Short mmCIF file of C-alpha atoms in Angstrom, two decimals:
data_model
loop_
_atom_site.label_atom_id
_atom_site.label_comp_id
_atom_site.label_asym_id
_atom_site.label_seq_id
_atom_site.Cartn_x
_atom_site.Cartn_y
_atom_site.Cartn_z
CA MET A 1 0.35 -198.32 29.38
CA ASN A 2 1.55 -195.25 27.51
CA ARG A 3 2.82 -192.91 30.20
CA MET A 4 1.01 -189.95 28.65
CA THR A 5 -2.33 -191.71 29.02
CA GLN A 6 -1.93 -191.92 32.77
CA THR A 7 -3.26 -189.43 35.28
CA VAL A 8 -0.51 -187.63 37.16
CA ALA A 9 -1.04 -185.66 40.37
CA VAL A 10 1.47 -183.14 41.71
CA LEU A 11 1.03 -182.89 45.46
CA GLY A 12 2.45 -179.72 46.94
CA THR A 13 2.67 -177.44 43.92
CA GLY A 14 5.29 -174.92 45.01
CA LYS A 15 8.04 -173.69 42.70
CA ILE A 16 9.47 -177.13 41.92
CA GLY A 17 6.03 -178.72 41.62
CA GLU A 18 4.83 -176.00 39.29
CA ALA A 19 7.98 -176.35 37.17
CA LEU A 20 7.25 -180.06 36.78
CA LEU A 21 3.62 -179.35 35.93
CA SER A 22 4.50 -176.83 33.22
CA GLY A 23 7.22 -179.16 31.89
CA MET A 24 4.76 -182.02 31.53
CA ILE A 25 2.33 -179.80 29.67
CA ARG A 26 5.06 -178.69 27.26
CA ALA A 27 6.07 -182.34 26.81
CA GLY A 28 2.56 -183.19 25.63
CA TRP A 29 0.71 -184.46 28.70
CA PRO A 30 -3.01 -183.74 28.24
CA VAL A 31 -4.13 -181.17 30.78
CA ARG A 32 -7.20 -183.30 31.49
CA ASP A 33 -4.87 -185.98 32.90
CA LEU A 34 -3.05 -183.66 35.32
CA LEU A 35 -4.15 -182.94 38.89
CA VAL A 36 -2.63 -180.57 41.45
CA THR A 37 -2.97 -180.02 45.16
CA ALA A 38 -2.09 -176.90 47.10
CA ARG A 39 -2.34 -175.99 50.75
CA ARG A 40 -3.94 -172.60 50.09
CA ALA A 41 -7.13 -172.11 48.09
CA GLU A 42 -5.80 -169.02 46.33
CA ARG A 43 -2.75 -170.96 45.16
CA ALA A 44 -4.96 -173.74 43.81
CA GLU A 45 -7.07 -171.18 41.95
CA LYS A 46 -3.98 -169.57 40.44
CA LEU A 47 -2.76 -172.94 39.12
CA ARG A 48 -6.20 -173.74 37.75
CA THR A 49 -6.34 -170.40 35.93
CA ARG A 50 -2.75 -170.51 34.67
CA TYR A 51 -2.66 -174.10 33.38
CA GLY A 52 -6.26 -175.25 33.14
CA VAL A 53 -5.61 -178.18 35.47
CA GLU A 54 -7.97 -179.52 38.09
CA ALA A 55 -7.09 -178.71 41.70
CA VAL A 56 -8.12 -181.43 44.16
CA THR A 57 -7.50 -182.55 47.73
CA ASN A 58 -4.64 -184.88 48.58
CA ALA A 59 -7.11 -187.69 49.21
CA GLU A 60 -8.82 -187.16 45.85
CA ALA A 61 -5.44 -187.17 44.12
CA ALA A 62 -4.53 -190.46 45.79
CA LYS A 63 -7.81 -192.04 44.71
CA ASN A 64 -7.76 -190.87 41.10
CA ALA A 65 -4.14 -190.55 39.91
CA ASP A 66 -1.94 -193.32 38.54
CA ILE A 67 1.23 -191.43 39.42
CA LEU A 68 1.63 -189.32 42.55
CA ILE A 69 4.49 -186.80 42.68
CA LEU A 70 5.19 -185.77 46.27
CA ALA A 71 6.75 -182.32 45.96
CA VAL A 72 6.31 -181.16 49.55
CA LYS A 73 8.98 -180.03 52.00
CA PRO A 74 10.72 -182.88 53.84
CA GLN A 75 9.25 -181.82 57.17
CA ASP A 76 5.73 -182.11 55.70
CA MET A 77 6.20 -185.60 54.26
CA GLY A 78 5.11 -187.59 57.32
CA ARG A 79 1.82 -185.72 57.60
CA LEU A 80 1.18 -186.07 53.86
CA LEU A 81 1.82 -189.83 53.91
CA ASP A 82 -0.59 -190.24 56.83
CA GLU A 83 -3.22 -188.49 54.72
CA LEU A 84 -2.50 -190.57 51.62
CA ALA A 85 -2.08 -194.01 53.20
CA PRO A 86 -5.78 -194.98 53.36
CA HIS A 87 -6.22 -194.23 49.65
CA VAL A 88 -2.99 -195.32 47.90
CA THR A 89 -3.09 -198.86 46.53
CA ALA A 90 -0.04 -200.84 45.44
CA ASP A 91 -0.78 -200.26 41.74
CA ARG A 92 0.07 -196.57 42.09
CA LEU A 93 3.51 -195.14 41.35
CA VAL A 94 4.75 -192.73 44.02
CA ILE A 95 7.56 -190.33 43.10
CA SER A 96 9.18 -188.33 45.90
CA ALA A 97 11.01 -185.07 45.19
CA ALA A 98 11.65 -184.28 48.86
CA ALA A 99 15.29 -183.98 49.91
CA GLY A 100 16.56 -186.58 52.37
CA ILE A 101 13.41 -188.72 52.37
CA THR A 102 14.26 -192.35 51.61
CA THR A 103 12.13 -194.70 49.55
CA GLY A 104 12.04 -197.03 52.56
CA PHE A 105 10.42 -194.35 54.71
CA ILE A 106 7.68 -193.87 52.12
CA GLU A 107 7.23 -197.60 51.49
CA ASP A 108 6.76 -198.23 55.21
CA SER A 109 3.94 -195.66 55.26
CA LEU A 110 1.96 -197.01 52.30
CA ALA A 111 0.43 -200.29 51.14
CA ALA A 112 2.84 -203.20 50.88
CA GLY A 113 4.44 -203.43 47.46
CA THR A 114 3.82 -199.81 46.45
CA PRO A 115 6.50 -198.77 43.93
CA VAL A 116 8.41 -195.67 45.02
CA VAL A 117 10.95 -193.66 43.04
CA ARG A 118 13.14 -191.05 44.72
CA VAL A 119 14.19 -187.99 42.73
CA MET A 120 16.52 -185.15 43.72
CA PRO A 121 15.97 -182.23 41.33
CA ASN A 122 17.78 -178.92 41.57
CA THR A 123 16.39 -175.43 41.15
CA PRO A 124 17.38 -174.93 37.49
CA VAL A 125 14.33 -177.08 36.68
CA LEU A 126 12.62 -173.69 36.89
CA VAL A 127 14.34 -172.73 33.61
CA ASP A 128 14.30 -176.23 32.02
CA GLU A 129 18.01 -176.74 32.78
CA GLY A 130 17.67 -178.92 35.84
CA MET A 131 19.50 -182.06 36.85
CA SER A 132 17.31 -184.71 38.46
CA VAL A 133 18.91 -187.74 40.08
CA ILE A 134 16.59 -190.77 40.10
CA SER A 135 16.68 -193.89 42.30
CA ALA A 136 14.39 -196.90 42.50
CA GLY A 137 12.83 -198.15 45.71
CA SER A 138 12.61 -201.84 46.47
CA HIS A 139 9.40 -202.35 44.45
CA ALA A 140 10.10 -199.99 41.53
CA THR A 141 10.86 -201.45 38.12
CA ALA A 142 12.67 -200.09 35.07
CA GLU A 143 9.29 -199.05 33.70
CA HIS A 144 8.64 -196.98 36.81
CA LEU A 145 12.00 -195.29 36.34
CA ASP A 146 11.04 -194.59 32.72
CA HIS A 147 7.93 -192.79 33.97
CA ALA A 148 9.99 -190.65 36.34
CA GLU A 149 12.46 -189.81 33.59
CA ALA A 150 9.63 -188.81 31.25
CA ILE A 151 8.34 -186.34 33.83
CA PHE A 152 11.61 -184.85 35.04
CA GLY A 153 13.21 -184.99 31.59
CA GLY A 154 10.79 -182.24 30.57
CA VAL A 155 12.67 -179.76 32.77
CA GLY A 156 16.28 -180.79 32.18
CA LYS A 157 18.48 -183.86 32.31
CA THR A 158 18.10 -186.99 34.42
CA LEU A 159 20.55 -189.51 35.83
CA ARG A 160 19.81 -192.88 37.43
CA VAL A 161 21.88 -193.81 40.48
CA PRO A 162 21.55 -196.36 43.31
CA GLU A 163 19.80 -194.81 46.28
CA SER A 164 23.00 -195.22 48.31
CA GLN A 165 24.49 -192.46 46.12
CA GLN A 166 21.64 -189.99 46.62
CA ASP A 167 23.35 -188.15 49.49
CA ALA A 168 26.45 -187.58 47.35
CA ALA A 169 24.28 -186.48 44.42
CA THR A 170 22.45 -184.06 46.70
CA ALA A 171 25.77 -182.53 47.73
CA LEU A 172 26.96 -182.17 44.14
CA SER A 173 23.81 -181.47 42.15
CA GLY A 174 20.98 -180.61 44.51
CA SER A 175 23.05 -178.00 46.36
CA GLY A 176 25.37 -177.36 43.41
CA PRO A 177 23.73 -174.22 42.00
CA ALA A 178 24.26 -172.44 45.33
CA TYR A 179 28.01 -172.95 45.09
CA PHE A 180 28.08 -171.26 41.71
CA TYR A 181 25.95 -168.36 42.97
CA PHE A 182 28.37 -168.00 45.87
CA LEU A 183 31.33 -167.95 43.46
CA VAL A 184 29.66 -165.36 41.23
CA GLU A 185 28.93 -163.22 44.29
CA ALA A 186 32.58 -163.36 45.38
CA MET A 187 33.89 -162.66 41.88
CA THR A 188 31.52 -159.71 41.52
CA ASP A 189 32.89 -158.23 44.74
CA ALA A 190 36.40 -158.77 43.37
CA GLY A 191 35.44 -156.97 40.17
CA ILE A 192 34.23 -154.00 42.20
CA LEU A 193 37.50 -154.00 44.13
CA LEU A 194 39.34 -153.92 40.80
CA GLY A 195 37.39 -150.83 39.76
CA LEU A 196 34.45 -152.14 37.73
CA PRO A 197 30.83 -151.08 38.33
CA ARG A 198 28.78 -153.86 39.94
CA ALA A 199 26.48 -154.34 36.93
CA GLN A 200 29.40 -154.68 34.52
CA ALA A 201 31.25 -157.08 36.81
CA HIS A 202 28.10 -159.18 37.15
CA ASP A 203 27.50 -159.34 33.39
CA LEU A 204 31.11 -160.27 32.66
CA ILE A 205 31.11 -163.10 35.19
CA VAL A 206 27.70 -164.51 34.30
CA GLN A 207 28.55 -164.68 30.59
CA ALA A 208 31.92 -166.25 31.38
CA ALA A 209 30.11 -168.87 33.48
CA ILE A 210 27.56 -169.60 30.73
CA GLY A 211 30.25 -169.87 28.07
CA ALA A 212 32.44 -172.12 30.22
CA ALA A 213 29.49 -174.38 31.05
CA VAL A 214 28.52 -174.76 27.39
CA MET A 215 32.12 -175.57 26.47
CA LEU A 216 32.28 -178.20 29.21
CA ARG A 217 29.01 -179.73 28.05
CA ASP A 218 29.57 -179.63 24.29
CA SER A 219 33.31 -180.06 23.78
CA GLY A 220 33.73 -183.37 25.58
CA GLU A 221 37.08 -182.11 26.86
CA HIS A 222 38.35 -182.68 30.39
CA PRO A 223 38.09 -179.50 32.49
CA VAL A 224 41.86 -179.56 33.05
CA LYS A 225 42.45 -179.36 29.30
CA LEU A 226 39.99 -176.48 28.93
CA ARG A 227 41.61 -174.66 31.83
CA GLU A 228 45.09 -175.17 30.39
CA ALA A 229 43.92 -173.60 27.12
CA VAL A 230 43.30 -170.37 29.06
CA THR A 231 46.44 -170.60 31.16
CA SER A 232 49.39 -169.05 29.33
CA PRO A 233 52.94 -169.38 30.75
CA ALA A 234 53.66 -166.58 33.22
CA GLY A 235 50.28 -165.05 32.39
CA THR A 236 47.37 -163.61 34.35
CA THR A 237 45.41 -166.84 34.73
CA ILE A 238 48.22 -168.88 36.28
CA SER A 239 48.87 -166.07 38.74
CA ALA A 240 45.23 -166.23 39.84
CA ILE A 241 45.21 -170.02 40.04
CA ARG A 242 48.35 -169.97 42.20
CA GLU A 243 46.50 -167.78 44.70
CA LEU A 244 43.47 -170.09 44.65
CA GLU A 245 45.74 -173.04 45.43
CA ASN A 246 47.61 -171.05 48.10
CA HIS A 247 44.31 -170.32 49.84
CA GLY A 248 43.17 -173.95 49.71
CA VAL A 249 40.13 -173.38 47.50
CA ARG A 250 40.22 -176.92 46.12
CA ALA A 251 40.40 -178.44 49.61
CA ALA A 252 37.65 -176.11 50.83
CA LEU A 253 35.33 -177.26 48.05
CA ILE A 254 35.94 -180.91 48.87
CA ALA A 255 35.25 -180.24 52.56
CA ALA A 256 32.09 -178.30 51.67
CA LEU A 257 30.72 -181.15 49.59
CA GLU A 258 31.49 -183.65 52.33
CA ALA A 259 29.59 -181.45 54.79
CA ALA A 260 26.59 -181.27 52.45
CA ARG A 261 26.62 -185.05 52.01
CA ASP A 262 26.80 -185.59 55.76
CA ARG A 263 23.91 -183.20 56.33
CA SER A 264 21.84 -185.04 53.74
CA ARG A 265 22.48 -188.26 55.66
CA GLU A 266 21.37 -186.60 58.89
CA LEU A 267 18.12 -185.45 57.28
CA ALA A 268 17.50 -188.97 55.97
CA THR A 269 17.74 -190.38 59.50
CA GLY A 270 15.37 -187.74 60.89
CA ASN A 271 18.01 -185.64 62.62
CA GLY A 272 16.67 -182.40 61.23
#
């Protein structure tokens, strides 16, 4: 079946869920084939007014949609699955966008054989520059993964990985934007220390970050080569990099990512 002829329901339409909804509409999904659920009536009404979609209950979504996107918080997933279980048949596709929730956990809560796809998006999906890491559950096929890619590809890039790599992907990509915000914050403070107004320091750093990211994406060059192109002998850049190495920044980043991966594993086992 053509994926854009299927009915898709977004359950839990917060920021990420709304970003997916708007991305699907821009990608050509007919509004008549999109359903949303929201905990609060005023939120449901806002989505109905903004996008023209039908707001329904979770049970109605489970009965009527071909694809269910579970975009709730991890701590709300168990309660949502209990609500859906009586209505979800094994011919539905269930896509989870909740951090740390395994496909096995969802499969155990629904009808035997229900295909489940796990996706870890990051917050830049809000500006159509997201990275969504996609993994198949035990009953999901390549076609099911195609459906997930069609949805999440509307708000950025997608990458398929085995589910065993999801915790590492969460550490790198899911949490990744926060590391860059942290770095920009620190560099802005440094700019102020060096005598620049905060607004100017911020603008300089943000544009440097955007330019560097585009060069990394479009040039195909290794980051070491791009860095070396900026690093003149006995110049300013090498002096700064020496201090970064002296302070163990590289080792600190590795340790930070390991900590994020370990925390993702804890959440997956229910040790929240």
